[in-house]
Amino acid sequence: MSVITPVFKSKRQQKIWERERQEVESKKKDTSSYVNQAPFRYCERNFKSRVPPPDFTHVIDFNNLPGKHTKENLESIVPIKLTYDLSQLSNLFGDEPCQNAYVLKHVPGLIIIPNAFTPKAQRHLIKQCLSVYPRPPNTSSLDTHYIVPSSGIWPLYEAENSGQLTPNDSEFYVPKKANIKDGEADTYTDSEEEQNKKEAACTQKPAPRRELTACSDDFKPVIQEPKPDPPPASSVPLLAPSELIRRLRWVTLGYQYHWPTKTYHLDRRYPFPEDVAELTKAVVYAVENIGYDDGQGKAWINKYKGDDFNAEAGVINYYQYRDTLMGHVDRSEINMDAPLVSLRKAFHGVPRIIEGSLPNYLSNENEYNDSPNWKLFGEFMSTSRINLNIRQVYPPGEEHQEQSKK
């Protein structure tokens, strides 16, 4: 990964840039200039910074070990062997043995399996996440404001790109759920101010029970209270499919997620994708009895059994350049013992997408026998990233009382 230094036309420009860089760096270190100067928030601001560029000194790159890592980082990494070879549990992990993993001494519960998926499997999952999983009845971030067709947005995007669908066609624009009222502008943007409000809300003292968020230590999932859907906004614009597809921020699988309360609609459970359930189950089997013991009383071992795990809910996150995901903790599941195949029970977030970091095997400039129509998917990924995480909602063997929707 390289850091790009600006090219200046004059020494005056360079001096101005250097002065601005020093001012920003000074502000970053001034604890009084932020609502929350907790260590995680400080790291977040470091990686979001563009002037000056982020400091990657303490970042661990598991694809480049030992590489240019600090002594402290290298001493915290413990190589381990998975209990089972992932390639023997699912063909999505390829034909080559896949048993190498790592744990970190200072992050109990975190197991990292680098390069687990083959390029072919990654292309398969990306295509599913863009063209299949966002279809109704699964709920997406677009559903609040738009009437998403049963086939999803991706086929419209393909038709627009090929010229088979134009603005003159009636189905070009996906209908909105709310009509524009007199005097309202037909514009809608994700405000950075809203992001700041959310961060401030997470840093305030715990509120009364009904106002607790997932950022609060006392947060407990809401089970019986009503969970009304957010109302559609009349100010969202009509967008071309190529624009609308990049407004996609999340899709929920299985038990549908209620974002305002950070809990599940336990009466809205839709069929879970079999390929995702298979790969998740394989990972949970592979990490059975994995952990770390330093011989001095500091130890953690994953005792959760693969036989006890069921993929019941999932969230797919879609990030465009300039998008961020604030640091948070996942506490929404009734069963907090089951592994979350992504991250769990620790602060995590996406402060920034690193430009130019897309692997070559996902590029839109290449052709692949397993994905003959990859070009559009590759174009989307050239400025985007997708995170797929899967959870188990209920403890093993526990039957829920709500009537599931099939």
mmCIF file of C-alpha atoms in Angstrom:
data_model
loop_
_atom_site.group_PDB
_atom_site.id
_atom_site.type_symbol
_atom_site.label_atom_id
_atom_site.label_comp_id
_atom_site.label_asym_id
_atom_site.label_seq_id
_atom_site.Cartn_x
_atom_site.Cartn_y
_atom_site.Cartn_z
ATOM 1 C CA MET A 1 0.000 0.000 0.000
ATOM 2 C CA SER A 2 1.412 3.405 -0.942
ATOM 3 C CA VAL A 3 0.694 6.936 0.271
ATOM 4 C CA ILE A 4 0.264 9.538 -2.475
ATOM 5 C CA THR A 5 2.074 12.846 -1.922
ATOM 6 C CA PRO A 6 0.631 15.893 -3.699
ATOM 7 C CA VAL A 7 2.575 17.473 -6.575
ATOM 8 C CA PHE A 8 2.976 21.239 -6.056
ATOM 9 C CA LYS A 9 3.350 23.875 -8.758
ATOM 10 C CA SER A 10 5.180 26.282 -6.451
ATOM 11 C CA LYS A 11 6.959 26.415 -3.105
ATOM 12 C CA ARG A 12 4.135 28.630 -1.819
ATOM 13 C CA GLN A 13 1.584 25.855 -2.466
ATOM 14 C CA GLN A 14 3.813 23.365 -0.695
ATOM 15 C CA LYS A 15 4.163 25.636 2.348
ATOM 16 C CA ILE A 16 0.385 26.146 2.533
ATOM 17 C CA TRP A 17 -0.221 22.389 2.337
ATOM 18 C CA GLU A 18 2.399 21.720 5.004
ATOM 19 C CA ARG A 19 0.875 24.349 7.312
ATOM 20 C CA GLU A 20 -2.606 22.840 6.877
ATOM 21 C CA ARG A 21 -1.199 19.359 7.499
ATOM 22 C CA GLN A 22 0.412 20.501 10.743
ATOM 23 C CA GLU A 23 -2.813 22.224 11.868
ATOM 24 C CA VAL A 24 -4.848 19.057 11.271
ATOM 25 C CA GLU A 25 -2.252 16.905 13.030
ATOM 26 C CA SER A 26 -2.271 19.282 15.991
ATOM 27 C CA LYS A 27 -6.075 19.165 16.175
ATOM 28 C CA LYS A 28 -6.033 15.367 16.114
ATOM 29 C CA LYS A 29 -3.851 15.359 19.231
ATOM 30 C CA ASP A 30 -5.912 17.985 21.066
ATOM 31 C CA THR A 31 -8.234 15.989 23.315
ATOM 32 C CA SER A 32 -10.408 19.038 24.018
ATOM 33 C CA SER A 33 -11.414 19.331 20.347
ATOM 34 C CA TYR A 34 -13.432 16.074 20.363
ATOM 35 C CA VAL A 35 -16.524 14.899 22.186
ATOM 36 C CA ASN A 36 -14.940 11.492 22.667
ATOM 37 C CA GLN A 37 -11.185 10.924 22.850
ATOM 38 C CA ALA A 38 -11.434 7.209 23.673
ATOM 39 C CA PRO A 39 -8.617 5.099 22.134
ATOM 40 C CA PHE A 40 -10.888 3.533 19.508
ATOM 41 C CA ARG A 41 -12.231 6.932 18.400
ATOM 42 C CA TYR A 42 -8.693 8.275 18.165
ATOM 43 C CA CYS A 43 -7.693 5.375 15.904
ATOM 44 C CA GLU A 44 -10.830 5.944 13.843
ATOM 45 C CA ARG A 45 -9.938 9.578 13.235
ATOM 46 C CA ASN A 46 -6.390 8.601 12.312
ATOM 47 C CA PHE A 47 -7.526 6.269 9.528
ATOM 48 C CA LYS A 48 -10.175 8.692 8.250
ATOM 49 C CA SER A 49 -7.589 11.451 7.920
ATOM 50 C CA ARG A 50 -6.505 12.466 4.446
ATOM 51 C CA VAL A 51 -4.348 15.452 5.411
ATOM 52 C CA PRO A 52 -2.040 14.248 6.818
ATOM 53 C CA PRO A 53 -2.258 10.667 5.519
ATOM 54 C CA PRO A 54 -3.107 7.966 8.084
ATOM 55 C CA ASP A 55 -0.380 6.453 10.243
ATOM 56 C CA PHE A 56 -0.321 2.696 9.531
ATOM 57 C CA THR A 57 2.502 1.924 11.988
ATOM 58 C CA HIS A 58 0.389 -0.296 14.244
ATOM 59 C CA VAL A 59 -1.691 -1.956 11.506
ATOM 60 C CA ILE A 60 -1.274 -5.725 11.195
ATOM 61 C CA ASP A 61 -1.211 -7.061 7.632
ATOM 62 C CA PHE A 62 -1.720 -10.827 7.844
ATOM 63 C CA ASN A 63 -0.858 -11.191 4.158
ATOM 64 C CA ASN A 64 2.594 -9.758 4.786
ATOM 65 C CA LEU A 65 4.150 -11.396 7.834
ATOM 66 C CA PRO A 66 6.577 -10.611 9.313
ATOM 67 C CA GLY A 67 6.796 -7.603 6.962
ATOM 68 C CA LYS A 68 7.246 -4.106 8.337
ATOM 69 C CA HIS A 69 5.489 -4.636 11.654
ATOM 70 C CA THR A 70 6.414 -3.292 15.046
ATOM 71 C CA LYS A 71 7.991 -5.689 17.531
ATOM 72 C CA GLU A 72 4.930 -5.253 19.769
ATOM 73 C CA ASN A 73 2.568 -6.316 16.979
ATOM 74 C CA LEU A 74 4.629 -9.338 15.990
ATOM 75 C CA GLU A 75 4.793 -10.516 19.605
ATOM 76 C CA SER A 76 0.995 -10.323 19.893
ATOM 77 C CA ILE A 77 0.386 -12.646 16.899
ATOM 78 C CA VAL A 78 0.002 -16.374 17.607
ATOM 79 C CA PRO A 79 -0.145 -18.746 14.583
ATOM 80 C CA ILE A 80 -2.589 -21.622 15.070
ATOM 81 C CA LYS A 81 -4.029 -24.565 13.156
ATOM 82 C CA LEU A 82 -7.759 -24.834 12.664
ATOM 83 C CA THR A 83 -9.421 -27.919 14.085
ATOM 84 C CA TYR A 84 -10.673 -28.896 10.607
ATOM 85 C CA ASP A 85 -9.425 -28.159 7.117
ATOM 86 C CA LEU A 86 -11.947 -25.736 5.594
ATOM 87 C CA SER A 87 -11.388 -27.106 2.103
ATOM 88 C CA GLN A 88 -12.771 -30.436 3.333
ATOM 89 C CA LEU A 89 -15.931 -28.797 4.718
ATOM 90 C CA SER A 90 -17.038 -26.639 1.763
ATOM 91 C CA ASN A 91 -15.911 -26.258 -1.842
ATOM 92 C CA LEU A 92 -16.131 -22.466 -1.431
ATOM 93 C CA PHE A 93 -12.750 -22.717 0.303
ATOM 94 C CA GLY A 94 -11.092 -24.327 -2.712
ATOM 95 C CA ASP A 95 -9.080 -27.501 -3.170
ATOM 96 C CA GLU A 96 -5.914 -26.460 -1.356
ATOM 97 C CA PRO A 97 -5.625 -27.128 2.402
ATOM 98 C CA CYS A 98 -6.917 -24.218 4.476
ATOM 99 C CA GLN A 99 -5.991 -24.645 8.135
ATOM 100 C CA ASN A 100 -3.698 -21.712 8.897
ATOM 101 C CA ALA A 101 -5.092 -19.018 11.177
ATOM 102 C CA TYR A 102 -4.011 -16.500 13.801
ATOM 103 C CA VAL A 103 -5.150 -15.240 17.180
ATOM 104 C CA LEU A 104 -4.058 -12.070 18.948
ATOM 105 C CA LYS A 105 -2.991 -12.241 22.591
ATOM 106 C CA HIS A 106 -4.661 -8.945 23.456
ATOM 107 C CA VAL A 107 -7.988 -9.591 21.645
ATOM 108 C CA PRO A 108 -9.600 -12.678 23.214
ATOM 109 C CA GLY A 109 -12.161 -14.298 20.924
ATOM 110 C CA LEU A 110 -10.773 -12.982 17.640
ATOM 111 C CA ILE A 111 -9.687 -15.667 15.147
ATOM 112 C CA ILE A 112 -8.345 -14.517 11.788
ATOM 113 C CA ILE A 113 -8.276 -16.860 8.776
ATOM 114 C CA PRO A 114 -6.446 -15.066 5.936
ATOM 115 C CA ASN A 115 -7.164 -15.873 2.284
ATOM 116 C CA ALA A 116 -9.775 -18.480 3.169
ATOM 117 C CA PHE A 117 -11.848 -18.040 0.007
ATOM 118 C CA THR A 118 -10.669 -18.726 -3.518
ATOM 119 C CA PRO A 119 -10.982 -15.929 -6.114
ATOM 120 C CA LYS A 120 -13.744 -17.995 -7.743
ATOM 121 C CA ALA A 121 -15.663 -18.205 -4.461
ATOM 122 C CA GLN A 122 -15.249 -14.467 -3.872
ATOM 123 C CA ARG A 123 -16.637 -13.676 -7.312
ATOM 124 C CA HIS A 124 -19.562 -16.022 -6.640
ATOM 125 C CA LEU A 125 -20.390 -14.366 -3.304
ATOM 126 C CA ILE A 126 -20.069 -10.853 -4.740
ATOM 127 C CA LYS A 127 -22.505 -11.704 -7.527
ATOM 128 C CA GLN A 128 -24.940 -13.180 -5.014
ATOM 129 C CA CYS A 129 -24.640 -10.152 -2.728
ATOM 130 C CA LEU A 130 -25.435 -7.771 -5.585
ATOM 131 C CA SER A 131 -27.923 -9.629 -7.764
ATOM 132 C CA VAL A 132 -29.646 -12.279 -5.617
ATOM 133 C CA TYR A 133 -29.644 -11.537 -1.872
ATOM 134 C CA PRO A 134 -31.051 -7.971 -2.226
ATOM 135 C CA ARG A 135 -34.275 -9.289 -3.769
ATOM 136 C CA PRO A 136 -37.525 -9.165 -1.761
ATOM 137 C CA PRO A 137 -38.603 -10.439 0.691
ATOM 138 C CA ASN A 138 -35.141 -9.669 2.101
ATOM 139 C CA THR A 139 -35.115 -6.066 3.283
ATOM 140 C CA SER A 140 -32.563 -3.532 2.059
ATOM 141 C CA SER A 141 -31.778 0.095 2.851
ATOM 142 C CA LEU A 142 -33.706 1.037 -0.303
ATOM 143 C CA ASP A 143 -36.960 -0.542 0.861
ATOM 144 C CA THR A 144 -37.844 2.283 3.225
ATOM 145 C CA HIS A 145 -38.155 4.757 0.365
ATOM 146 C CA TYR A 146 -38.563 2.735 -2.838
ATOM 147 C CA ILE A 147 -40.821 -0.038 -4.139
ATOM 148 C CA VAL A 148 -38.078 -2.509 -5.012
ATOM 149 C CA PRO A 149 -39.159 -4.926 -7.794
ATOM 150 C CA SER A 150 -39.225 -8.647 -7.073
ATOM 151 C CA SER A 151 -36.155 -9.177 -9.263
ATOM 152 C CA GLY A 152 -34.175 -6.489 -7.419
ATOM 153 C CA ILE A 153 -32.252 -3.497 -8.792
ATOM 154 C CA TRP A 154 -29.353 -5.327 -10.471
ATOM 155 C CA PRO A 155 -31.265 -6.522 -13.596
ATOM 156 C CA LEU A 156 -32.347 -2.916 -14.203
ATOM 157 C CA TYR A 157 -28.714 -1.829 -13.886
ATOM 158 C CA GLU A 158 -27.642 -4.457 -16.418
ATOM 159 C CA ALA A 159 -30.406 -3.416 -18.824
ATOM 160 C CA GLU A 160 -29.458 0.261 -18.496
ATOM 161 C CA ASN A 161 -25.791 -0.504 -19.098
ATOM 162 C CA SER A 162 -26.564 -2.531 -22.244
ATOM 163 C CA GLY A 163 -28.883 0.158 -23.610
ATOM 164 C CA GLN A 164 -31.980 -2.046 -23.369
ATOM 165 C CA LEU A 165 -33.479 0.282 -20.758
ATOM 166 C CA THR A 166 -33.583 4.061 -21.166
ATOM 167 C CA PRO A 167 -35.125 6.976 -19.208
ATOM 168 C CA ASN A 168 -38.009 6.929 -21.693
ATOM 169 C CA ASP A 169 -39.067 3.462 -20.506
ATOM 170 C CA SER A 170 -41.719 3.333 -17.780
ATOM 171 C CA GLU A 171 -39.780 0.822 -15.673
ATOM 172 C CA PHE A 172 -36.506 2.805 -15.791
ATOM 173 C CA TYR A 173 -37.161 4.571 -12.486
ATOM 174 C CA VAL A 174 -38.041 2.517 -9.410
ATOM 175 C CA PRO A 175 -41.201 4.077 -7.878
ATOM 176 C CA LYS A 176 -40.972 5.911 -4.581
ATOM 177 C CA LYS A 177 -43.186 5.022 -1.653
ATOM 178 C CA ALA A 178 -43.884 8.666 -0.771
ATOM 179 C CA ASN A 179 -44.885 11.449 -3.134
ATOM 180 C CA ILE A 180 -43.151 14.818 -3.132
ATOM 181 C CA LYS A 181 -45.093 17.468 -1.276
ATOM 182 C CA ASP A 182 -45.433 21.021 -2.526
ATOM 183 C CA GLY A 183 -42.366 23.098 -1.793
ATOM 184 C CA GLU A 184 -40.049 20.131 -1.183
ATOM 185 C CA ALA A 185 -36.940 19.673 -3.258
ATOM 186 C CA ASP A 186 -36.365 16.393 -5.045
ATOM 187 C CA THR A 187 -32.955 15.847 -3.482
ATOM 188 C CA TYR A 188 -31.577 13.554 -0.819
ATOM 189 C CA THR A 189 -28.059 13.117 0.505
ATOM 190 C CA ASP A 190 -26.454 11.235 3.349
ATOM 191 C CA SER A 191 -25.446 14.060 5.673
ATOM 192 C CA GLU A 192 -22.149 14.039 7.517
ATOM 193 C CA GLU A 193 -24.002 15.961 10.221
ATOM 194 C CA GLU A 194 -26.220 12.901 10.760
ATOM 195 C CA GLN A 195 -23.110 10.762 11.205
ATOM 196 C CA ASN A 196 -21.846 13.199 13.851
ATOM 197 C CA LYS A 197 -25.184 13.086 15.665
ATOM 198 C CA LYS A 198 -25.012 9.289 15.777
ATOM 199 C CA GLU A 199 -21.469 9.415 17.178
ATOM 200 C CA ALA A 200 -22.519 11.901 19.852
ATOM 201 C CA ALA A 201 -25.456 9.667 20.787
ATOM 202 C CA CYS A 202 -23.099 6.741 21.327
ATOM 203 C CA THR A 203 -20.827 8.784 23.601
ATOM 204 C CA GLN A 204 -23.483 10.151 25.937
ATOM 205 C CA LYS A 205 -24.239 8.675 29.363
ATOM 206 C CA PRO A 206 -26.657 5.729 29.387
ATOM 207 C CA ALA A 207 -30.206 6.921 28.794
ATOM 208 C CA PRO A 208 -33.438 5.435 30.189
ATOM 209 C CA ARG A 209 -34.139 1.860 29.119
ATOM 210 C CA ARG A 210 -36.165 2.659 26.005
ATOM 211 C CA GLU A 211 -33.462 5.007 24.655
ATOM 212 C CA LEU A 212 -30.501 2.662 25.050
ATOM 213 C CA THR A 213 -28.533 1.972 21.882
ATOM 214 C CA ALA A 214 -26.279 -0.941 21.004
ATOM 215 C CA CYS A 215 -23.373 1.324 22.015
ATOM 216 C CA SER A 216 -24.561 1.196 25.621
ATOM 217 C CA ASP A 217 -23.180 -1.431 27.998
ATOM 218 C CA ASP A 218 -26.670 -1.928 29.465
ATOM 219 C CA PHE A 219 -28.267 -2.585 26.076
ATOM 220 C CA LYS A 220 -30.562 -5.616 25.888
ATOM 221 C CA PRO A 221 -32.451 -6.719 22.761
ATOM 222 C CA VAL A 222 -36.058 -5.578 22.629
ATOM 223 C CA ILE A 223 -38.241 -8.672 22.306
ATOM 224 C CA GLN A 224 -41.924 -7.808 22.716
ATOM 225 C CA GLU A 225 -42.091 -4.037 22.174
ATOM 226 C CA PRO A 226 -43.565 -2.739 18.863
ATOM 227 C CA LYS A 227 -41.023 -2.096 16.107
ATOM 228 C CA PRO A 228 -42.641 0.174 13.514
ATOM 229 C CA ASP A 229 -40.886 0.540 10.176
ATOM 230 C CA PRO A 230 -39.345 3.964 9.471
ATOM 231 C CA PRO A 231 -41.612 6.141 7.295
ATOM 232 C CA PRO A 232 -40.582 6.818 3.675
ATOM 233 C CA ALA A 233 -39.137 10.243 2.902
ATOM 234 C CA SER A 234 -40.837 12.223 0.174
ATOM 235 C CA SER A 235 -37.601 14.071 -0.585
ATOM 236 C CA VAL A 236 -35.657 11.092 -1.961
ATOM 237 C CA PRO A 237 -35.011 11.477 -5.702
ATOM 238 C CA LEU A 238 -35.950 9.270 -8.615
ATOM 239 C CA LEU A 239 -32.641 7.761 -9.687
ATOM 240 C CA ALA A 240 -31.322 5.774 -12.617
ATOM 241 C CA PRO A 241 -30.573 2.129 -11.723
ATOM 242 C CA SER A 242 -26.834 2.853 -11.998
ATOM 243 C CA GLU A 243 -27.206 5.520 -9.295
ATOM 244 C CA LEU A 244 -29.686 3.630 -7.153
ATOM 245 C CA ILE A 245 -27.515 0.507 -6.943
ATOM 246 C CA ARG A 246 -24.790 2.612 -5.325
ATOM 247 C CA ARG A 247 -27.256 3.872 -2.721
ATOM 248 C CA LEU A 248 -27.542 0.305 -1.470
ATOM 249 C CA ARG A 249 -26.096 0.270 2.049
ATOM 250 C CA TRP A 250 -27.314 -2.970 3.615
ATOM 251 C CA VAL A 251 -29.408 -6.102 3.112
ATOM 252 C CA THR A 252 -30.682 -8.372 5.897
ATOM 253 C CA LEU A 253 -30.991 -12.155 5.592
ATOM 254 C CA GLY A 254 -33.049 -14.614 7.632
ATOM 255 C CA TYR A 255 -34.441 -12.775 10.645
ATOM 256 C CA GLN A 256 -34.947 -9.219 9.431
ATOM 257 C CA TYR A 257 -33.174 -6.484 11.372
ATOM 258 C CA HIS A 258 -34.908 -3.431 12.870
ATOM 259 C CA TRP A 259 -32.294 -0.707 12.606
ATOM 260 C CA PRO A 260 -33.937 1.967 14.821
ATOM 261 C CA THR A 261 -33.805 -0.345 17.874
ATOM 262 C CA LYS A 262 -30.814 -2.459 16.759
ATOM 263 C CA THR A 263 -32.860 -5.634 17.292
ATOM 264 C CA TYR A 264 -34.595 -8.305 15.197
ATOM 265 C CA HIS A 265 -38.109 -8.653 13.893
ATOM 266 C CA LEU A 266 -38.578 -12.115 15.365
ATOM 267 C CA ASP A 267 -41.814 -12.478 13.374
ATOM 268 C CA ARG A 268 -40.054 -11.788 10.076
ATOM 269 C CA ARG A 269 -37.866 -14.731 9.214
ATOM 270 C CA TYR A 270 -37.189 -15.489 5.557
ATOM 271 C CA PRO A 271 -35.300 -18.419 3.963
ATOM 272 C CA PHE A 272 -31.553 -18.186 4.564
ATOM 273 C CA PRO A 273 -29.183 -18.640 1.559
ATOM 274 C CA GLU A 274 -27.918 -22.221 1.570
ATOM 275 C CA ASP A 275 -24.417 -21.385 0.302
ATOM 276 C CA VAL A 276 -23.889 -18.784 3.036
ATOM 277 C CA ALA A 277 -25.253 -21.146 5.707
ATOM 278 C CA GLU A 278 -22.866 -23.864 4.480
ATOM 279 C CA LEU A 279 -19.724 -21.732 4.588
ATOM 280 C CA THR A 280 -20.624 -20.282 7.988
ATOM 281 C CA LYS A 281 -21.222 -23.697 9.510
ATOM 282 C CA ALA A 282 -17.874 -24.813 8.110
ATOM 283 C CA VAL A 283 -16.068 -21.906 9.797
ATOM 284 C CA VAL A 284 -17.714 -22.609 13.165
ATOM 285 C CA TYR A 285 -16.665 -26.270 12.923
ATOM 286 C CA ALA A 286 -13.116 -25.258 11.994
ATOM 287 C CA VAL A 287 -12.662 -22.975 15.024
ATOM 288 C CA GLU A 288 -13.879 -25.489 17.602
ATOM 289 C CA ASN A 289 -11.494 -25.588 20.608
ATOM 290 C CA ILE A 290 -9.288 -22.867 19.082
ATOM 291 C CA GLY A 291 -7.778 -20.270 21.385
ATOM 292 C CA TYR A 292 -4.727 -19.084 23.249
ATOM 293 C CA ASP A 293 -3.083 -20.018 26.530
ATOM 294 C CA ASP A 294 0.064 -18.218 27.679
ATOM 295 C CA GLY A 295 0.615 -20.646 30.527
ATOM 296 C CA GLN A 296 0.271 -17.828 33.089
ATOM 297 C CA GLY A 297 -3.456 -17.850 33.627
ATOM 298 C CA LYS A 298 -4.380 -15.783 30.594
ATOM 299 C CA ALA A 299 -6.357 -18.038 28.327
ATOM 300 C CA TRP A 300 -9.475 -18.228 26.197
ATOM 301 C CA ILE A 301 -10.741 -21.216 24.267
ATOM 302 C CA ASN A 302 -13.692 -21.301 21.871
ATOM 303 C CA LYS A 303 -15.962 -24.060 23.192
ATOM 304 C CA TYR A 304 -18.861 -23.440 20.802
ATOM 305 C CA LYS A 305 -19.631 -26.544 18.732
ATOM 306 C CA GLY A 306 -20.339 -26.545 15.019
ATOM 307 C CA ASP A 307 -23.236 -28.928 15.632
ATOM 308 C CA ASP A 308 -24.897 -26.227 17.764
ATOM 309 C CA PHE A 309 -24.610 -23.447 15.181
ATOM 310 C CA ASN A 310 -27.370 -22.409 12.797
ATOM 311 C CA ALA A 311 -27.118 -19.438 10.448
ATOM 312 C CA GLU A 312 -30.303 -17.556 11.334
ATOM 313 C CA ALA A 313 -29.575 -13.932 10.468
ATOM 314 C CA GLY A 314 -27.141 -12.020 8.337
ATOM 315 C CA VAL A 315 -26.307 -8.463 7.348
ATOM 316 C CA ILE A 316 -24.581 -7.501 4.117
ATOM 317 C CA ASN A 317 -22.914 -4.082 4.214
ATOM 318 C CA TYR A 318 -22.027 -2.188 1.049
ATOM 319 C CA TYR A 319 -19.421 0.565 1.239
ATOM 320 C CA GLN A 320 -18.604 3.137 -1.416
ATOM 321 C CA TYR A 321 -15.503 5.336 -1.367
ATOM 322 C CA ARG A 322 -15.957 7.995 1.341
ATOM 323 C CA ASP A 323 -18.406 5.740 3.235
ATOM 324 C CA THR A 324 -17.634 4.885 6.849
ATOM 325 C CA LEU A 325 -19.030 2.626 9.554
ATOM 326 C CA MET A 326 -18.610 4.023 13.037
ATOM 327 C CA GLY A 327 -17.070 1.784 15.650
ATOM 328 C CA HIS A 328 -19.686 -0.230 17.505
ATOM 329 C CA VAL A 329 -20.350 -3.460 19.379
ATOM 330 C CA ASP A 330 -22.787 -6.175 18.231
ATOM 331 C CA ARG A 331 -25.203 -6.999 21.054
ATOM 332 C CA SER A 332 -28.461 -7.668 19.202
ATOM 333 C CA GLU A 333 -28.628 -11.462 19.425
ATOM 334 C CA ILE A 334 -30.407 -13.349 22.186
ATOM 335 C CA ASN A 335 -27.623 -15.940 21.939
ATOM 336 C CA MET A 336 -24.371 -14.066 22.598
ATOM 337 C CA ASP A 337 -22.259 -17.219 22.917
ATOM 338 C CA ALA A 338 -22.406 -18.314 19.267
ATOM 339 C CA PRO A 339 -19.614 -17.067 16.997
ATOM 340 C CA LEU A 340 -20.388 -14.206 14.646
ATOM 341 C CA VAL A 341 -18.564 -14.987 11.431
ATOM 342 C CA SER A 342 -17.015 -11.553 10.939
ATOM 343 C CA LEU A 343 -16.361 -9.778 14.293
ATOM 344 C CA ARG A 344 -18.185 -9.909 17.563
ATOM 345 C CA LYS A 345 -18.171 -8.440 21.152
ATOM 346 C CA ALA A 346 -15.361 -5.969 20.316
ATOM 347 C CA PHE A 347 -15.384 -2.472 18.890
ATOM 348 C CA HIS A 348 -15.004 -2.631 15.140
ATOM 349 C CA GLY A 349 -15.752 -0.365 12.229
ATOM 350 C CA VAL A 350 -14.794 0.784 8.741
ATOM 351 C CA PRO A 351 -13.225 4.235 9.012
ATOM 352 C CA ARG A 352 -12.085 4.252 5.392
ATOM 353 C CA ILE A 353 -11.860 2.287 2.155
ATOM 354 C CA ILE A 354 -8.270 2.296 0.888
ATOM 355 C CA GLU A 355 -8.272 3.402 -2.740
ATOM 356 C CA GLY A 356 -6.606 1.120 -5.267
ATOM 357 C CA SER A 357 -6.653 -1.921 -2.970
ATOM 358 C CA LEU A 358 -9.003 -4.161 -4.993
ATOM 359 C CA PRO A 359 -7.333 -7.518 -5.775
ATOM 360 C CA ASN A 360 -6.562 -8.061 -9.447
ATOM 361 C CA TYR A 361 -8.733 -11.199 -9.549
ATOM 362 C CA LEU A 362 -11.798 -9.006 -8.958
ATOM 363 C CA SER A 363 -10.896 -6.411 -11.585
ATOM 364 C CA ASN A 364 -13.363 -5.537 -14.328
ATOM 365 C CA GLU A 365 -10.491 -5.593 -16.823
ATOM 366 C CA ASN A 366 -10.168 -9.377 -16.690
ATOM 367 C CA GLU A 367 -12.350 -12.213 -17.957
ATOM 368 C CA TYR A 368 -13.120 -15.317 -15.901
ATOM 369 C CA ASN A 369 -14.507 -18.647 -17.062
ATOM 370 C CA ASP A 370 -16.525 -18.999 -13.867
ATOM 371 C CA SER A 371 -18.029 -15.491 -14.288
ATOM 372 C CA PRO A 372 -18.456 -14.701 -17.988
ATOM 373 C CA ASN A 373 -20.528 -11.579 -17.217
ATOM 374 C CA TRP A 374 -18.202 -10.240 -14.538
ATOM 375 C CA LYS A 375 -17.487 -6.780 -16.055
ATOM 376 C CA LEU A 376 -20.343 -4.897 -14.348
ATOM 377 C CA PHE A 377 -19.656 -6.582 -11.014
ATOM 378 C CA GLY A 378 -15.988 -5.663 -11.336
ATOM 379 C CA GLU A 379 -16.885 -2.054 -12.106
ATOM 380 C CA PHE A 380 -19.027 -1.893 -8.986
ATOM 381 C CA MET A 381 -16.240 -3.372 -6.847
ATOM 382 C CA SER A 382 -13.632 -0.979 -8.255
ATOM 383 C CA THR A 383 -14.988 1.732 -5.921
ATOM 384 C CA SER A 384 -16.840 -0.431 -3.390
ATOM 385 C CA ARG A 385 -16.408 -3.100 -0.745
ATOM 386 C CA ILE A 386 -18.862 -5.689 0.596
ATOM 387 C CA ASN A 387 -18.925 -7.234 4.066
ATOM 388 C CA LEU A 388 -21.042 -10.315 4.744
ATOM 389 C CA ASN A 389 -21.553 -11.308 8.383
ATOM 390 C CA ILE A 390 -23.742 -14.088 9.750
ATOM 391 C CA ARG A 391 -25.179 -14.638 13.215
ATOM 392 C CA GLN A 392 -27.140 -17.134 15.270
ATOM 393 C CA VAL A 393 -30.033 -15.407 17.029
ATOM 394 C CA TYR A 394 -31.353 -18.079 19.415
ATOM 395 C CA PRO A 395 -29.431 -20.406 21.757
ATOM 396 C CA PRO A 396 -29.119 -23.966 20.397
ATOM 397 C CA GLY A 397 -32.311 -25.976 20.714
ATOM 398 C CA GLU A 398 -34.407 -23.042 21.874
ATOM 399 C CA GLU A 399 -37.671 -22.661 19.977
ATOM 400 C CA HIS A 400 -38.939 -19.159 19.359
ATOM 401 C CA GLN A 401 -42.519 -18.317 20.107
ATOM 402 C CA GLU A 402 -43.226 -16.090 17.127
ATOM 403 C CA GLN A 403 -44.750 -17.359 13.911
ATOM 404 C CA SER A 404 -42.071 -17.267 11.204
ATOM 405 C CA LYS A 405 -42.870 -16.030 7.722
ATOM 406 C CA LYS A 406 -41.850 -18.450 5.021
#
